[in-house]
mmCIF file of C-alpha atoms in Angstrom:
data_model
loop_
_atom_site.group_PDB
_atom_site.id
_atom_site.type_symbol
_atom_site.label_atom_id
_atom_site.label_comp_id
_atom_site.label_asym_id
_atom_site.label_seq_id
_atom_site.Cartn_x
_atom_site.Cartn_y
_atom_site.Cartn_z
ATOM 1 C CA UNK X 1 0.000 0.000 0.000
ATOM 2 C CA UNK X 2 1.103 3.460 -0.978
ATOM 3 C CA UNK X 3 -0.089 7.115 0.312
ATOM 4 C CA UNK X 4 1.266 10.160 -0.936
ATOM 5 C CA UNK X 5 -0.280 13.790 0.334
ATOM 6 C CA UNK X 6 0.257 15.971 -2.861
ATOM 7 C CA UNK X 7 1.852 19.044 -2.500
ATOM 8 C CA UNK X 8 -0.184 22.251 -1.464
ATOM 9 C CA UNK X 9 1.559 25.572 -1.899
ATOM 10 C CA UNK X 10 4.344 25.623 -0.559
ATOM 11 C CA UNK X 11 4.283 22.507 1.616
ATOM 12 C CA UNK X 12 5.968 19.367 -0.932
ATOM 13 C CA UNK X 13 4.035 16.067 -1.235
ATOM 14 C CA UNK X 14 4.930 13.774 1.733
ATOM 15 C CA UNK X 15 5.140 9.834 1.217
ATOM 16 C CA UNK X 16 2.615 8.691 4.607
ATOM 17 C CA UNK X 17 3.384 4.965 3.409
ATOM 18 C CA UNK X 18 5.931 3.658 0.685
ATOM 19 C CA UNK X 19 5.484 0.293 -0.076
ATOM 20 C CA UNK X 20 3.827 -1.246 3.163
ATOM 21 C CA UNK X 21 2.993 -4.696 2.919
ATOM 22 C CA UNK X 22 1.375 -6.151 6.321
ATOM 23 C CA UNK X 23 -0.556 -9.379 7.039
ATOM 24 C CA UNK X 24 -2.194 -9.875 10.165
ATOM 25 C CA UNK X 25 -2.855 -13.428 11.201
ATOM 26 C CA UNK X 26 -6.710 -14.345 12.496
ATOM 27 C CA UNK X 27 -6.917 -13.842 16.282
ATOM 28 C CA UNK X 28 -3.492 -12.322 16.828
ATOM 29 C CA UNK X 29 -2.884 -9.283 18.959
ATOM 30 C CA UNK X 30 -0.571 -7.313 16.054
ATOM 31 C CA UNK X 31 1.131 -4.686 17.291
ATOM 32 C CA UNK X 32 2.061 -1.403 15.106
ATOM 33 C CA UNK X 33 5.056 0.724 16.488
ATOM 34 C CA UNK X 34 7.073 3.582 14.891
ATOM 35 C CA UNK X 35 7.976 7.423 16.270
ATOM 36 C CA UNK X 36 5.596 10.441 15.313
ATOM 37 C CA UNK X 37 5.524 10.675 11.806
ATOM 38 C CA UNK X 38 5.889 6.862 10.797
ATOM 39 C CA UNK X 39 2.674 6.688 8.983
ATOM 40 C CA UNK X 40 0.652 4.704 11.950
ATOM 41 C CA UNK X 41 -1.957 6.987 11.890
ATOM 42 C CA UNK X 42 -2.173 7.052 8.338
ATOM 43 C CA UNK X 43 -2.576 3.333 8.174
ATOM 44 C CA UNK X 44 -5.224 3.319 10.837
ATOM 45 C CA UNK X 45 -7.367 5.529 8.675
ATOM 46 C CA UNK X 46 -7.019 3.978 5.282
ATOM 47 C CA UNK X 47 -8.504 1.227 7.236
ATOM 48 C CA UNK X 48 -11.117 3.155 8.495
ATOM 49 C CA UNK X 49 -12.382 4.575 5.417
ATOM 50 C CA UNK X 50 -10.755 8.236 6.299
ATOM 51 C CA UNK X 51 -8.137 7.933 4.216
ATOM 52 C CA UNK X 52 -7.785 7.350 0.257
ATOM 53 C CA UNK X 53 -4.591 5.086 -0.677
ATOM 54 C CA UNK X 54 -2.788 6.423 -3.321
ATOM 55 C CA UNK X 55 -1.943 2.944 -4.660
ATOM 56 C CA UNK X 56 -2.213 -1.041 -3.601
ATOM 57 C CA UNK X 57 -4.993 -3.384 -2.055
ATOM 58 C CA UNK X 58 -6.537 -4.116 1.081
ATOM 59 C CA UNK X 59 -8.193 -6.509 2.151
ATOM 60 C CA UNK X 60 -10.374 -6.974 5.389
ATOM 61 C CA UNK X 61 -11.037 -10.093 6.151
ATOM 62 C CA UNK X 62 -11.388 -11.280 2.775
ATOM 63 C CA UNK X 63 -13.441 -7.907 1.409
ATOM 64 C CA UNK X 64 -11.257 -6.208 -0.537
ATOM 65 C CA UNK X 65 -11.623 -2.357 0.620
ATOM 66 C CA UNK X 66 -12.330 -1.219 -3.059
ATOM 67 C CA UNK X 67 -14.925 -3.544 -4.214
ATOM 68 C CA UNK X 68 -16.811 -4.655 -1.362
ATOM 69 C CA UNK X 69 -16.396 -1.360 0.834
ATOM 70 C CA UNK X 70 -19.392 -1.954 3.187
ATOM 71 C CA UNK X 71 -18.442 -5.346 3.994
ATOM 72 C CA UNK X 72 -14.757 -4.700 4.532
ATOM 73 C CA UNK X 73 -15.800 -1.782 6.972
ATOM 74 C CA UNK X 74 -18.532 -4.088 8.983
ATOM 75 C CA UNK X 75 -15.581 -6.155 9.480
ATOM 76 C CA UNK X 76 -13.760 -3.884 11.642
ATOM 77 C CA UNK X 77 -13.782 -1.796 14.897
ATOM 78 C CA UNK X 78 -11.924 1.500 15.112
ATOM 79 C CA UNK X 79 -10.753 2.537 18.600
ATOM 80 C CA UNK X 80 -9.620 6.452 17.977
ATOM 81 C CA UNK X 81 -6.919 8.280 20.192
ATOM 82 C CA UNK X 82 -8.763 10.924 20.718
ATOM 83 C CA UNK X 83 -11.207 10.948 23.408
ATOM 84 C CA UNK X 84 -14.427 11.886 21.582
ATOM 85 C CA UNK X 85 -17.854 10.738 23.480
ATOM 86 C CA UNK X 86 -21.030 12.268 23.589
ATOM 87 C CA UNK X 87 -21.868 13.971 27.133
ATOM 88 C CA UNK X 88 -25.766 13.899 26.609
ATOM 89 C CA UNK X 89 -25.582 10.083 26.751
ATOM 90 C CA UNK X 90 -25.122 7.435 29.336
ATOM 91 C CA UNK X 91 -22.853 4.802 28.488
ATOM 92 C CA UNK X 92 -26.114 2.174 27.946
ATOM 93 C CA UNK X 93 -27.266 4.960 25.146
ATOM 94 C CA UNK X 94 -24.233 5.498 23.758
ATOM 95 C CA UNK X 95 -24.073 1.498 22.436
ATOM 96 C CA UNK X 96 -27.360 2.001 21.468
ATOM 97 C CA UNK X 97 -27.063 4.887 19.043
ATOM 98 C CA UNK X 98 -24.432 3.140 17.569
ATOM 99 C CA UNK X 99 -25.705 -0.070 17.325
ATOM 100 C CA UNK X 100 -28.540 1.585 15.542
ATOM 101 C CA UNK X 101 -25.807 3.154 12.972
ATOM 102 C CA UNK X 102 -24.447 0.019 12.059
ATOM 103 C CA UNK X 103 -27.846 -1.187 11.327
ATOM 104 C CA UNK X 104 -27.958 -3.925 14.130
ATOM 105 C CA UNK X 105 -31.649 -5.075 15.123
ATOM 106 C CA UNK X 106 -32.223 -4.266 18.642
ATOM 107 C CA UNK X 107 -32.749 -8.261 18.940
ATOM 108 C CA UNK X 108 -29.667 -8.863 18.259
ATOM 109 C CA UNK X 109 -27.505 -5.923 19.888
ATOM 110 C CA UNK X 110 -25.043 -7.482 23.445
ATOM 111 C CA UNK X 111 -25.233 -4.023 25.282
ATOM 112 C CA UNK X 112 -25.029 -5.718 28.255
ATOM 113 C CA UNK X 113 -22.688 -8.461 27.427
ATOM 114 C CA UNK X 114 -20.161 -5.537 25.782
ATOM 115 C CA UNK X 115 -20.738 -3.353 28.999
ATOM 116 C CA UNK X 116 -19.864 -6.076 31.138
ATOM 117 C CA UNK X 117 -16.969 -7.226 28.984
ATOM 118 C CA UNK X 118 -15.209 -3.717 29.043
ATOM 119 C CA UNK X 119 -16.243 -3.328 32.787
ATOM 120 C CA UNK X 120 -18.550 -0.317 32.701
ATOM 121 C CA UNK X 121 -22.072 -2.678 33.965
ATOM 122 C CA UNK X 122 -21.474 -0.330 36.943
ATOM 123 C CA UNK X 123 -22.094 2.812 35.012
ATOM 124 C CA UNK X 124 -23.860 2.089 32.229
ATOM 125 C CA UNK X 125 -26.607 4.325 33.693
ATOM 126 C CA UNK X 126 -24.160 7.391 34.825
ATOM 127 C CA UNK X 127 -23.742 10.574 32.542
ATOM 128 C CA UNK X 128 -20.605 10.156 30.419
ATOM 129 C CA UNK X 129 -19.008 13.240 31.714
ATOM 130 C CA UNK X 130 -18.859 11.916 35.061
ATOM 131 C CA UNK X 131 -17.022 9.158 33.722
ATOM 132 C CA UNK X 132 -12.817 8.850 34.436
ATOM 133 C CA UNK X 133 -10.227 8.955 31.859
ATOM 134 C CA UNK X 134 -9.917 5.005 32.227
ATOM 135 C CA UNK X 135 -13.831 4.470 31.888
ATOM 136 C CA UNK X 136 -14.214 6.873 29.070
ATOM 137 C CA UNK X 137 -11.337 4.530 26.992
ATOM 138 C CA UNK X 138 -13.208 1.694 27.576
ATOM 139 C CA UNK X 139 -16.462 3.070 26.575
ATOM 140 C CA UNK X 140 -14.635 4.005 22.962
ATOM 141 C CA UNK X 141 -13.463 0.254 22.945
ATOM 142 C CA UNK X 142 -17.150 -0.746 23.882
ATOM 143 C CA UNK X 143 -18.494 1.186 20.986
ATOM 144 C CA UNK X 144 -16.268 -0.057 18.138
ATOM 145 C CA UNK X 145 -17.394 -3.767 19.269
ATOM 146 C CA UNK X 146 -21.099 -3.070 18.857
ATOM 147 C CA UNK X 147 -21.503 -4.624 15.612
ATOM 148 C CA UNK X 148 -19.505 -8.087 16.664
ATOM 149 C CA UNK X 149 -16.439 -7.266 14.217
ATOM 150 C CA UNK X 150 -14.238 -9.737 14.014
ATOM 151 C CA UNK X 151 -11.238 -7.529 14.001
ATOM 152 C CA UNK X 152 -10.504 -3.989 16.568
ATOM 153 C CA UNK X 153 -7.837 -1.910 15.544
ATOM 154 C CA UNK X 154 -6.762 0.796 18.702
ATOM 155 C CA UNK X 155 -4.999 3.731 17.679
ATOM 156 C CA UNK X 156 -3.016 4.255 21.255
ATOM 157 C CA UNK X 157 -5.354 2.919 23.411
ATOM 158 C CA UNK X 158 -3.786 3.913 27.065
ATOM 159 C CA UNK X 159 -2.112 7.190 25.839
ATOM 160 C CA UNK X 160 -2.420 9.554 28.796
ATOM 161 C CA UNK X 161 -4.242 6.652 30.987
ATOM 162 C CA UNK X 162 -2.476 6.341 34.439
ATOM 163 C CA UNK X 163 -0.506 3.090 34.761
ATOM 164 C CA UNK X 164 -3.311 1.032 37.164
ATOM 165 C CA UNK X 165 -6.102 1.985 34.103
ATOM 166 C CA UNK X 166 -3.800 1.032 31.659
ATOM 167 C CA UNK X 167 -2.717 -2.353 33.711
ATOM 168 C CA UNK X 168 -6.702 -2.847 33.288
ATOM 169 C CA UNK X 169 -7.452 -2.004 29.525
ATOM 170 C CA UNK X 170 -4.475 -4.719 28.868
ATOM 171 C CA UNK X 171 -6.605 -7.355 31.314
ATOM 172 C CA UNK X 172 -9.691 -6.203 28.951
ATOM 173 C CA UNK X 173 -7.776 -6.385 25.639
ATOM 174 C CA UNK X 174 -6.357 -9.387 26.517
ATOM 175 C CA UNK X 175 -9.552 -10.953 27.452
ATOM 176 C CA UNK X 176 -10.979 -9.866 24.129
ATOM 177 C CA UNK X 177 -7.990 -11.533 21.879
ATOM 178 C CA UNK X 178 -8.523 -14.900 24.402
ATOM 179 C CA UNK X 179 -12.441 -15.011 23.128
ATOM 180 C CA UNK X 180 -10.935 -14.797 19.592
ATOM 181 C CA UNK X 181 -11.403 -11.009 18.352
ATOM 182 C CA UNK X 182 -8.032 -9.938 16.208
ATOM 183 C CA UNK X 183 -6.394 -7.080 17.810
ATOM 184 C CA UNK X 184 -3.896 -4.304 16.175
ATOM 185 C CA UNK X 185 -3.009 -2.588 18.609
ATOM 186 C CA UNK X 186 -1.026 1.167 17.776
ATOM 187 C CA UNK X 187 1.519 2.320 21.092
ATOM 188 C CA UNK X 188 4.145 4.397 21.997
ATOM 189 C CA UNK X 189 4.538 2.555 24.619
ATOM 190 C CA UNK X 190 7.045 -0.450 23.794
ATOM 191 C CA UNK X 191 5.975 -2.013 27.783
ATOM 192 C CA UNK X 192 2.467 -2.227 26.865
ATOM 193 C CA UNK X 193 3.636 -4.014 22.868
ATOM 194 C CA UNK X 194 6.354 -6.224 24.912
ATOM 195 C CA UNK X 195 3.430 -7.217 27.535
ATOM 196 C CA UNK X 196 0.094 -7.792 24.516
ATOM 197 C CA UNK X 197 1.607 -8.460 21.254
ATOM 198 C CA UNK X 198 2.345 -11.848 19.657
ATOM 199 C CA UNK X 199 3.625 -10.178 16.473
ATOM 200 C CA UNK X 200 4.873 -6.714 15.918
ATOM 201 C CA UNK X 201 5.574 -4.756 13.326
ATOM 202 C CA UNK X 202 7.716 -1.220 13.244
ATOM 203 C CA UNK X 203 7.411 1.636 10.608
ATOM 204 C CA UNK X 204 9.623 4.317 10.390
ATOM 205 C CA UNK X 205 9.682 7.418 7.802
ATOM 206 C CA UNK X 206 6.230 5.125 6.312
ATOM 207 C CA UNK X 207 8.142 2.128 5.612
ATOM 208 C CA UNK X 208 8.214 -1.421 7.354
ATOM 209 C CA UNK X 209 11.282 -1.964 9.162
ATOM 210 C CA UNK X 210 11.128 -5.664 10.829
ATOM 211 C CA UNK X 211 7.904 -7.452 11.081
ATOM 212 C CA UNK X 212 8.137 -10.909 13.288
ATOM 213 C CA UNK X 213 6.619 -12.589 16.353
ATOM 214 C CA UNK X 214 7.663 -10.461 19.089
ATOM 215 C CA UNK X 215 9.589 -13.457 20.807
ATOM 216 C CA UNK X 216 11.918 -13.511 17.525
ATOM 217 C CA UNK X 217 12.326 -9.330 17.640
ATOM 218 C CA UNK X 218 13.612 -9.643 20.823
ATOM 219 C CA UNK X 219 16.157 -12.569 19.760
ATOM 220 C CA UNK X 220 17.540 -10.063 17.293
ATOM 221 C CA UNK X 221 19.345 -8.388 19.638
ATOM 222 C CA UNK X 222 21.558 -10.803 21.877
ATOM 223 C CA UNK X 223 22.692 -8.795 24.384
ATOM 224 C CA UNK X 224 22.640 -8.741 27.567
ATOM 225 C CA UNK X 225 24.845 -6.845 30.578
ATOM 226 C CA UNK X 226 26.301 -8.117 33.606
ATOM 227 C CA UNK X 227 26.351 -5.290 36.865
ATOM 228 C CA UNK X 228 28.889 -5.857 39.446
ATOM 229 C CA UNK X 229 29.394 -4.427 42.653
ATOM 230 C CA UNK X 230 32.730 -4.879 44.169
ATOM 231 C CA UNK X 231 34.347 -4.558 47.712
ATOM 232 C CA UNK X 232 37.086 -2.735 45.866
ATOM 233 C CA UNK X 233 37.268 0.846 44.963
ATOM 234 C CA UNK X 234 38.746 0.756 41.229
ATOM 235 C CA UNK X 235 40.406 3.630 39.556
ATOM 236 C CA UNK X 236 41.017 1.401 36.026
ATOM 237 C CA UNK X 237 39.246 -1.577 34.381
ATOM 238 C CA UNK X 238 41.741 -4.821 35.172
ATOM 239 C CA UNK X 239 43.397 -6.047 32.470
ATOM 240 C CA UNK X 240 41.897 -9.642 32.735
ATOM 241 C CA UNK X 241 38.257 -8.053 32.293
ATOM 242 C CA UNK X 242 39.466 -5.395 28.765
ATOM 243 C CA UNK X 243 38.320 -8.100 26.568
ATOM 244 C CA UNK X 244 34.861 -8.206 27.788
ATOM 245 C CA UNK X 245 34.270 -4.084 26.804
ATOM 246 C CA UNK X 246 33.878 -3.510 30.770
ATOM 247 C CA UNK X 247 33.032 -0.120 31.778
ATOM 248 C CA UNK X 248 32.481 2.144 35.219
ATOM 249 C CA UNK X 249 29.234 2.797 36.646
ATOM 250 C CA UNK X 250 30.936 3.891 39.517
ATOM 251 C CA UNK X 251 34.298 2.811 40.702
ATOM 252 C CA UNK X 252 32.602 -0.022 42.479
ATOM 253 C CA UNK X 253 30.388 -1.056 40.028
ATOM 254 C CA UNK X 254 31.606 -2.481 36.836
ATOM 255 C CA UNK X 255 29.080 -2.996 33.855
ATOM 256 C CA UNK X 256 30.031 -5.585 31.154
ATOM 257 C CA UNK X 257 27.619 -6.116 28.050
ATOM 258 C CA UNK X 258 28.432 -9.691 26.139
ATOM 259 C CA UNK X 259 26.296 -11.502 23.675
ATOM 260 C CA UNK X 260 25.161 -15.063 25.047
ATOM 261 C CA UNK X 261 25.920 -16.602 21.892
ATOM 262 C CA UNK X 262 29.616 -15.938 22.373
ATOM 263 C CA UNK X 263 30.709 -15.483 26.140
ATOM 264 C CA UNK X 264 29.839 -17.268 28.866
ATOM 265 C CA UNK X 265 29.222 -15.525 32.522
ATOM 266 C CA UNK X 266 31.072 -18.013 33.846
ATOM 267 C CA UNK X 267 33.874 -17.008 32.133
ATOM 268 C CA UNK X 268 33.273 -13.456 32.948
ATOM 269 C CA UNK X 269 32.753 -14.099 36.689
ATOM 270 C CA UNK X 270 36.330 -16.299 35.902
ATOM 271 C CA UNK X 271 38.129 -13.233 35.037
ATOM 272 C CA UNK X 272 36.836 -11.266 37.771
ATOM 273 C CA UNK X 273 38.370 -13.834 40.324
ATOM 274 C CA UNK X 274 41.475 -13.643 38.373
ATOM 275 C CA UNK X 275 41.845 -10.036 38.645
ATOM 276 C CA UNK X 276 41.450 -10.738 42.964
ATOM 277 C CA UNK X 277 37.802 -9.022 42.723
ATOM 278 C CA UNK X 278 35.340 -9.478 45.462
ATOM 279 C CA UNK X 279 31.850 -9.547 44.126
ATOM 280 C CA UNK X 280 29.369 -7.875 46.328
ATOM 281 C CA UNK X 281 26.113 -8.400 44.287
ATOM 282 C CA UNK X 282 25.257 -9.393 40.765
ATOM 283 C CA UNK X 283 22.883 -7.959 38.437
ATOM 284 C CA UNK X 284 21.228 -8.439 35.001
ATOM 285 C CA UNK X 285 19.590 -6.507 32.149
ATOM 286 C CA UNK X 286 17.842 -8.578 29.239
ATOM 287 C CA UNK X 287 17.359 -6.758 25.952
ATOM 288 C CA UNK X 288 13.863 -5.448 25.269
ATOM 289 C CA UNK X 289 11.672 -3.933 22.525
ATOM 290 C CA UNK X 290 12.988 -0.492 23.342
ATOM 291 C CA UNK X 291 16.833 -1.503 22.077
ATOM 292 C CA UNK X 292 14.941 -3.282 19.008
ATOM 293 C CA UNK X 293 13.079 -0.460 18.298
ATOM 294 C CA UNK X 294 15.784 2.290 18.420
ATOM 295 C CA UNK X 295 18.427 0.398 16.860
ATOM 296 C CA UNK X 296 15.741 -0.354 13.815
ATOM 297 C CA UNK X 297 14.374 3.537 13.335
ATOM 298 C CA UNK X 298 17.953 5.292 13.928
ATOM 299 C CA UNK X 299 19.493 2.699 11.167
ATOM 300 C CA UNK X 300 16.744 3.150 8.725
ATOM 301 C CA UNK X 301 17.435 7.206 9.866
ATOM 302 C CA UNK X 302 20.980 7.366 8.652
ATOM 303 C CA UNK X 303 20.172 5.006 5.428
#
């Protein structure tokens, strides 16, 4: 899929999305990372109908977008960022109307069961501006499910959600991708990706950088660093630990970063007793999405 904004006066035309070629498996939770300006949002709404592609297919659970537009469209849920709700209604009402837009007969609309499943049975009855930041997210989830799609795309979800409320949106979403609903899930927040996603994919500057199962992403990178605190006060790094790139945190605590394909710790810890160390306390630090994720964007920067 390609998007290009044409030029407008003076502004030049900006390429949202060269070349981007995604396909997310049935019933994963797909997550969709990349800094401001990576074409996310831009991908979300070409989804959504907002947004004419320049050039390329999609499909939506087998409805192509072009040719069978309504059906594609049924076929998804669109969570927005933005916090948009309707004061005048209760949360109840809210499902309601929409329901009603989407054409569903009031037989067959799961107010209740969608209430309950996002956690708002409580306040289904309250005014929505007397609602939290936490419960008005949830409502916005609850209203893109109304018409049963079978796929829920959330354009950053938790953004400016405390950490408990977003601890409990990930219980919700999670609960939702265990009772089979596909989930794309957009986040600046690499935690909440690392935590939800089974398979990630990064844009940067509107191209795909690495797509893979999240387990494999973090495999990528196989580093890892060793923190030691010492009874000794050190002024220089001892010559039997300069192979293994040691460095000061302070000048009793050496950090060493090795790959695990290469060096043992044993043979780290090895050299430490060779140069007469004491060890105080050990310490570890695993790789995560984060170093993935930089690494990725700044190379494709400086390509």
């Amino acid at each position: 899929m390609h998007k290009v904004y044409k030029a407008r006066g003076k502004r030049a035309s900006v390429t949202a999305l060269d070349s981007v070629d995604l396909a997310v498996p049935t019933g994963s939770f797909f997550g969709l990372l990349g800094p401001n300006g990576a074409g996310k949002s831009t991908f979300i709404n070409v989804l959504a109908g907002l947004t004419i592609k320049s050039t390329g297919r999609v499909s939506i659970w087998g409805n192509d977008l072009d040719a069978n537009q309504r059906e594609a469209r049924s076929s998804i849920g669109i969570v927005p960022q933005e916090l948009s709700i309707d004061p005048f209604f209760t949360p109840r009402e809210a499902l309601e109307l929409q329901a009603g837009l989407y054409g569903v007969p009031k037989q067959a609309r799961r107010t209740n069961e969608i209430l309950k499943a996002v956690g708002l049975s409580t306040v289904s009855e309250a005014g929505a501006r007397t609602l939290s930041g936490g419960m008005r997210r949830r409502l916005l989830v609850a209203k893109a499910m109304v018409h049963s799609p079978p796929i829920l795309v959330l354009d950053e979800p938790t953004a400016g959600v405390d950490i408990e409320l977003r601890r409990q949106l990930w219980g919700r979403l999670k609960a939702l991708n265990e009772a089979g609903t596909t989930i794309v899930l957009t986040t600046h927040y690499l935690e909440e990706a690392e935590q939800l996603c089974d398979r990630v994919a990064i844009l940067n500057l509107g191209k795909v950088v690495a797509i893979d199962s999240t387990i494999n992403l973090l495999r990528r990178i196989d580093h890892k660093e060793l923190i030691l605190t010492l009874s000794e006060t050190l002024d220089d790094i001892p010559s039997t630990l300069a192979p293994y790139n040691a460095t000061f945190d302070s000048h009793k605590v050496l950090r060493i970063r090795y790959q695990r394909r290469e060096t043992q710790v044993s043979e780290i810890l090895a050299a430490v007793q060779a140069a007469n160390l004491s060890i105080l306390d050990v310490a570890t630090e695993e790789t995560d999405l984060e170093d993935i994720f930089l690494q990725l964007t700044e190379a494709e920067a400086s390509a």
